[in-house]
Each structure stands twice: as C-alpha cells, then as structure tokens.
Amino acid sequence: MFDFRLKVFNTTAKRLSFTKAAAELYITQPAVTKHINEIEEHFNVMLFERNGTKIKLTPAGELLLQHTEKLFALHHDLELDMKGFGNKQEGILRVGASTTIAQYILPPVLAAFKKRYPNIQPELHIHNTERIEASLERDEIDLGVTEGSFKNTSFKYIPFLKDELVLVVREKHGLLKKQSISLTELTQLPLLMREPGSGTLDVIANALAKHKMKLADLTIEMRMESTEAMKQYIANSDTGAFLSVYSVYNELKQGRFSIMDIKGLSINRDLFFIQKHGTEKQLQSVFMDFALHYNFK
C-alpha cells in the first residue's frame, strides 16, 4: 500500500499537478490528495506548497522525489535481475518504430537494453505509423512504437511516453521579434509537413480541428518524409515546421532553432507501444518494461 502512495507522490512531483497525476494513475484527484496527505502525516512534513491551482515542491518534497526515483529504479532492476534466473532471455526482437521515435527516442534505450540483455538481438525497422501498423498486421515485426491513435481494434495500445510538437523556426527568423503568433498568422507562415500516413500529420490535423481549422488552411511549402531533412531545410529558409521537442533538443540548446508559440494552440501527443491482440511474448514484455523505466532526462 505504501509503495503505491510513493508512486502517487512521485507522479505528482514530476507533473506538478494533482489533476495530471490522477489521470496518469487512473485514480481520482481526491485519492491523490489523500495519499499525499498520508505521506505528509507519516513523515510530519509538507511536501508541496499550494498556491491556488499551482503547486511546487518544498525542500522536503525535493528530497523525497530524489529518494523515490532511486527506490523505483532499484526495484525495477531487482525485478529484471530476479526474473532473469527463471527465464533465460534470448532471441530476436523485431521492433518497428515511426521515424521520429526511431531516430531520436529509441536508440539510447536500445543501447542500454542491449547491455543488460546481451543475448537478445533487437532489430529496428523504421517507417511511418501507417506502414508500421501494416507490418505488425502481417507479422513482419513483433512490436510497434508509434504515435498511436487507437484506429485499429486488432491492436493493443500501451502508453509509452508523452511528447509535444512545437513550431520550430531558425534562429534569425523575422517572426522571433514577436513573443507569439496568432492562428491567423500561422496560416500565412510557409510550413514543411510530413507525408500522408505520418502519425505526426494526424496529430497536427486533430489539434487544428479543435479550432475549426484544416491542414488545407495552412501554407504548406513542401512535404518531406525525413525530420532531419526538414531541420536542414528550416536552417536555410524562413519556413517553420511542427516537430517533436525530442528531435530538436540539440538545436534548441545550441541556439540554432527557436520555438514559436501560437496563441491558444498546443499540440501534445502520447507515444504508444502497439501489439496484436493475443500475440504477447516474453521478449516484447521485457523490452517494454525496460523502456517504460528508462530515464530520458
């Protein structure tokens, strides 16, 4: 029981939101509050400073967050190591991932996974979301990792990671004189877009639809199948593009790209593992469990 309370605290501390923690843990917001209060009573400390709807960690909360991160990491390692005695982990694991995930998210995970499980041979197949799902349907891969949108009822979708699509422009773009642009100004900006069948394209279309806008309302200068190609094009033009924040981390850190805020528009998406119902295998579960506990910081 107390382990779950620590999980509630850890999730709330990382999200800094009781509402988001409740949604992520599939419990009610009052239940989150109850678990946090019980931990505070147990240690006789305040873990969060509350200011209206906003919260932040107290020094005690910061310290407990550090300890819970270590505890969960240790527990995860214990589970993997002990399970390894009863089940020899070996074989080929065919993972299919959509382009952005394959290029910017999975490589360090796969490298760490290979070190822990040297007898498992992962294969990484890279396509857009549409083709990954088709490959999974034909049993050409064992596991997919995509910007899943629950379209195919023959698949099981397991939440993996949260991502944000941001409007990226080059450092010297004229629009950077403004703090943000309106949706009307967005329609006038030349944009690069991914190809039909891309999960990224679907996410953008769904976000625009909430504002009664369509992709056709945008000024699309060119379509590209490669995020790297889009980044090179942006660096040499006055275009913009909606890209995963994971894909432009280095460029933002180096000051080569900037994020242009759009009033009233934010594009968040969930990344998913996808499996065919009834085809769950041990290697798939081992990899998913490992990836779900990987530290992306």
Coordinates of C-alpha atoms in Angstrom, one line a residue:
M1 CA 0.0 0.0 0.0
F2 CA 2.7 2.5 1.0
D3 CA 4.6 1.7 -2.3
F4 CA 1.6 3.0 -4.2
R5 CA 1.5 6.1 -2.1
L6 CA 5.1 6.8 -3.1
K7 CA 4.1 6.2 -6.7
V8 CA 1.4 8.8 -6.3
F9 CA 3.8 11.2 -4.8
N10 CA 6.5 10.6 -7.5
T11 CA 4.0 11.1 -10.3
T12 CA 2.6 14.3 -8.8
A13 CA 6.0 15.7 -8.1
K14 CA 7.1 15.2 -11.7
R15 CA 3.9 16.5 -13.2
L16 CA 3.4 19.2 -10.5
S17 CA -0.3 18.7 -11.0
F18 CA -2.8 16.7 -8.9
T19 CA -5.1 16.5 -11.9
K20 CA -2.4 15.2 -14.3
A21 CA -1.2 12.6 -11.7
A22 CA -4.8 11.4 -11.2
A23 CA -5.3 10.9 -14.9
E24 CA -1.9 9.2 -15.4
L25 CA -2.5 6.8 -12.5
Y26 CA -6.2 6.2 -13.3
I27 CA -7.4 7.3 -9.9
T28 CA -9.5 10.3 -8.7
Q29 CA -8.0 13.6 -7.7
P30 CA -9.3 13.3 -4.1
A31 CA -7.5 9.9 -4.0
V32 CA -4.2 11.6 -5.0
T33 CA -4.7 14.3 -2.3
K34 CA -5.5 11.6 0.3
H35 CA -2.3 9.6 -0.5
I36 CA -0.1 12.8 -0.4
N37 CA -1.7 13.8 2.9
E38 CA -1.0 10.4 4.4
I39 CA 2.7 10.6 3.4
E40 CA 3.0 14.1 4.9
E41 CA 1.4 12.9 8.1
H42 CA 3.7 9.9 8.2
F43 CA 6.9 12.0 7.9
N44 CA 5.4 15.0 9.6
V45 CA 6.5 17.4 6.7
M46 CA 4.9 19.4 4.0
L47 CA 5.8 18.0 0.5
F48 CA 4.1 20.7 -1.6
E49 CA 3.5 24.4 -1.4
R50 CA 0.0 25.1 -2.7
N51 CA -0.8 28.4 -4.4
G52 CA -4.3 28.3 -5.8
T53 CA -4.3 25.7 -8.6
K54 CA -0.4 25.7 -8.8
I55 CA 1.9 23.5 -6.6
K56 CA 5.6 23.3 -6.2
L57 CA 7.8 21.0 -4.2
T58 CA 9.1 22.0 -0.7
P59 CA 12.7 21.1 0.2
A60 CA 11.4 18.0 1.9
G61 CA 9.4 17.2 -1.3
E62 CA 12.6 17.6 -3.4
L63 CA 14.4 15.2 -1.2
L64 CA 11.6 12.6 -1.2
L65 CA 11.5 12.8 -5.0
Q66 CA 15.2 12.0 -5.2
H67 CA 14.7 9.0 -2.9
T68 CA 11.6 7.7 -4.7
E69 CA 13.5 7.9 -8.1
K70 CA 16.3 5.8 -6.6
L71 CA 13.8 3.4 -5.0
F72 CA 11.8 2.7 -8.1
A73 CA 15.0 2.3 -10.2
L74 CA 16.3 -0.2 -7.7
H75 CA 13.0 -2.1 -7.6
H76 CA 12.9 -2.2 -11.4
D77 CA 16.5 -3.6 -11.5
L78 CA 15.6 -6.2 -8.9
E79 CA 12.6 -7.4 -10.8
L80 CA 14.5 -7.7 -14.1
D81 CA 17.5 -9.5 -12.5
M82 CA 15.4 -12.0 -10.5
K83 CA 13.2 -12.8 -13.4
G84 CA 16.3 -13.5 -15.4
F85 CA 17.1 -16.5 -13.2
G86 CA 13.8 -18.2 -14.0
N87 CA 13.7 -17.3 -17.7
K88 CA 16.7 -17.2 -20.0
Q89 CA 16.3 -14.0 -22.1
E90 CA 17.4 -14.6 -25.6
G91 CA 16.2 -14.4 -29.2
I92 CA 15.4 -11.8 -31.9
L93 CA 13.0 -8.9 -31.1
R94 CA 11.8 -7.1 -34.2
V95 CA 10.7 -3.6 -33.2
G96 CA 9.1 -1.2 -35.7
A97 CA 9.0 2.5 -34.9
S98 CA 7.8 5.6 -36.7
T99 CA 10.5 7.9 -37.9
T100 CA 10.8 10.4 -35.1
I101 CA 10.7 7.8 -32.4
A102 CA 13.3 5.6 -34.2
Q103 CA 15.7 8.5 -34.8
Y104 CA 15.5 10.4 -31.5
I105 CA 14.0 8.3 -28.7
L106 CA 14.7 4.6 -29.1
P107 CA 18.5 4.5 -29.9
P108 CA 19.7 5.2 -26.4
V109 CA 17.0 2.9 -25.0
L110 CA 18.1 0.1 -27.3
A111 CA 21.8 0.6 -26.4
A112 CA 21.1 0.3 -22.7
F113 CA 18.8 -2.6 -23.3
K114 CA 21.5 -4.5 -25.3
K115 CA 24.0 -4.0 -22.4
R116 CA 21.5 -5.5 -19.9
Y117 CA 20.4 -8.3 -22.2
P118 CA 23.3 -9.3 -24.5
N119 CA 21.6 -12.5 -25.7
I120 CA 18.6 -10.6 -27.1
Q121 CA 19.1 -9.3 -30.6
P122 CA 16.8 -6.3 -31.3
E123 CA 16.1 -5.2 -34.9
L124 CA 14.8 -1.7 -35.5
H125 CA 12.5 -1.2 -38.6
I126 CA 11.8 2.4 -39.4
H127 CA 8.6 3.6 -41.3
N128 CA 5.8 6.0 -40.8
T129 CA 2.9 5.0 -38.5
E130 CA 0.7 3.7 -41.3
R131 CA 3.4 1.3 -42.5
I132 CA 4.4 0.2 -39.1
E133 CA 0.8 -0.9 -38.4
A134 CA 0.7 -2.7 -41.7
S135 CA 3.9 -4.6 -40.8
L136 CA 2.5 -5.5 -37.5
E137 CA -0.6 -6.8 -39.1
R138 CA 1.4 -9.0 -41.4
D139 CA 3.6 -10.3 -38.5
E140 CA 6.7 -8.8 -40.1
I141 CA 7.5 -7.2 -36.7
D142 CA 6.8 -8.2 -33.1
L143 CA 6.2 -4.8 -31.6
G144 CA 5.4 -1.3 -32.9
V145 CA 6.2 2.1 -31.3
T146 CA 4.2 4.9 -32.8
E147 CA 2.0 8.0 -32.3
G148 CA -0.9 5.6 -31.9
S149 CA -4.4 6.9 -32.2
F150 CA -6.4 3.7 -31.4
K151 CA -7.6 3.3 -35.0
N152 CA -7.1 -0.4 -35.3
T153 CA -9.2 -2.6 -33.0
S154 CA -7.0 -5.6 -33.6
F155 CA -4.1 -3.8 -31.8
K156 CA -3.5 -3.2 -28.1
Y157 CA -2.1 0.2 -27.4
I158 CA 0.2 0.6 -24.3
P159 CA 1.1 4.2 -23.3
F160 CA 4.9 4.7 -23.5
L161 CA 5.9 8.4 -23.5
K162 CA 4.4 11.9 -23.7
D163 CA 5.7 14.2 -26.5
E164 CA 5.0 17.7 -27.6
L165 CA 5.0 19.0 -31.2
V166 CA 6.4 22.6 -31.3
L167 CA 6.6 25.1 -34.1
V168 CA 10.3 25.4 -34.9
V169 CA 11.9 28.2 -36.9
R170 CA 15.6 29.1 -37.4
E171 CA 17.4 31.4 -35.1
K172 CA 17.3 34.5 -37.3
H173 CA 13.6 34.2 -38.4
G174 CA 11.8 37.5 -38.6
L175 CA 8.9 36.3 -36.5
L176 CA 11.1 35.9 -33.5
K177 CA 10.6 39.6 -32.8
K178 CA 7.2 38.6 -31.5
Q179 CA 6.6 36.6 -28.4
S180 CA 3.9 34.6 -30.1
I181 CA 1.7 34.5 -33.2
S182 CA -2.0 34.1 -33.8
L183 CA -3.7 31.2 -35.6
T184 CA -4.3 33.7 -38.5
E185 CA -0.6 34.4 -38.7
L186 CA 0.1 30.7 -38.6
T187 CA -1.8 30.2 -41.8
Q188 CA 0.5 32.8 -43.5
L189 CA 3.7 31.1 -42.5
P190 CA 5.3 28.8 -45.1
L191 CA 5.5 25.4 -43.4
L192 CA 7.0 22.0 -44.0
M193 CA 4.8 19.0 -43.4
R194 CA 5.3 15.3 -43.1
E195 CA 3.9 12.9 -45.8
P196 CA 0.4 11.4 -45.8
G197 CA 0.3 8.4 -43.5
S198 CA 2.5 10.1 -40.9
G199 CA 1.3 9.9 -37.3
T200 CA 2.7 13.4 -36.8
L201 CA 0.5 14.7 -39.6
D202 CA -2.6 13.2 -38.0
V203 CA -1.8 14.7 -34.6
I204 CA -1.4 18.2 -36.2
A205 CA -4.7 17.8 -38.1
N206 CA -6.6 16.8 -34.9
A207 CA -5.2 19.8 -33.0
L208 CA -6.2 22.2 -35.7
A209 CA -9.7 20.7 -35.9
K210 CA -10.3 21.8 -32.3
H211 CA -10.0 25.3 -33.7
K212 CA -12.2 24.6 -36.7
M213 CA -9.1 24.7 -39.0
K214 CA -7.8 22.2 -41.5
L215 CA -4.4 21.4 -42.9
A216 CA -5.6 22.9 -46.1
D217 CA -5.8 26.3 -44.3
L218 CA -2.1 26.3 -43.9
T219 CA 0.6 27.4 -46.3
I220 CA 2.4 24.2 -47.0
E221 CA 5.6 24.8 -48.9
M222 CA 6.8 21.2 -49.1
R223 CA 6.2 17.7 -47.8
M224 CA 9.1 15.6 -46.5
E225 CA 9.5 12.1 -45.1
S226 CA 12.5 12.9 -43.0
T227 CA 12.8 15.0 -39.9
E228 CA 16.5 15.5 -40.5
A229 CA 15.8 16.8 -44.0
M230 CA 13.1 19.2 -42.5
K231 CA 15.6 20.5 -40.0
Q232 CA 18.2 21.2 -42.6
Y233 CA 15.6 23.0 -44.8
I234 CA 14.5 25.1 -41.9
A235 CA 18.1 26.1 -41.1
N236 CA 18.4 27.6 -44.6
S237 CA 15.0 29.1 -45.1
D238 CA 12.2 31.2 -43.5
T239 CA 9.9 28.2 -43.2
G240 CA 8.7 26.6 -40.0
A241 CA 7.7 23.1 -39.1
F242 CA 5.9 21.2 -36.3
L243 CA 8.5 18.9 -34.8
S244 CA 8.8 16.7 -31.8
V245 CA 10.6 18.5 -29.0
Y246 CA 12.8 15.4 -28.7
S247 CA 14.0 15.8 -32.3
V248 CA 15.2 19.4 -31.8
Y249 CA 16.7 19.3 -28.3
N250 CA 20.3 19.8 -29.5
E251 CA 19.4 22.6 -31.9
L252 CA 17.4 24.5 -29.2
K253 CA 20.2 24.0 -26.7
Q254 CA 22.8 25.4 -29.2
G255 CA 20.6 28.3 -30.1
R256 CA 20.2 27.3 -33.8
F257 CA 16.4 26.9 -33.6
S258 CA 13.7 28.6 -31.6
I259 CA 10.2 27.6 -30.6
M260 CA 7.5 30.0 -31.8
D261 CA 4.4 30.0 -29.5
I262 CA 1.0 30.0 -31.1
K263 CA -1.8 31.7 -29.1
G264 CA -4.3 29.1 -28.0
L265 CA -2.7 26.1 -29.7
S266 CA -0.6 23.4 -28.1
I267 CA 0.0 20.0 -29.7
N268 CA 0.6 17.2 -27.2
R269 CA 0.6 13.6 -28.1
D270 CA 1.1 10.2 -26.5
L271 CA 3.5 7.7 -27.9
F272 CA 2.4 4.0 -27.7
F273 CA 3.7 0.5 -27.9
I274 CA 1.3 -1.4 -30.1
Q275 CA 0.8 -5.2 -30.2
K276 CA -1.6 -7.5 -32.0
H277 CA -4.1 -8.9 -29.5
G278 CA -3.2 -12.4 -28.5
T279 CA 0.5 -12.3 -29.7
E280 CA 2.1 -11.1 -26.4
K281 CA 5.5 -12.7 -26.0
Q282 CA 8.1 -12.6 -23.2
L283 CA 10.7 -10.6 -25.2
Q284 CA 8.1 -7.9 -26.0
S285 CA 7.2 -7.6 -22.3
V286 CA 10.9 -7.4 -21.2
F287 CA 11.6 -4.6 -23.7
M288 CA 8.5 -2.6 -22.9
D289 CA 9.1 -2.9 -19.2
F290 CA 12.7 -1.8 -19.7
A291 CA 11.8 1.2 -21.9
L292 CA 9.0 2.3 -19.6
H293 CA 11.5 2.7 -16.8
Y294 CA 14.3 4.3 -18.9
N295 CA 15.4 7.7 -17.7
F296 CA 15.1 10.2 -20.6
K297 CA 16.5 13.1 -18.7

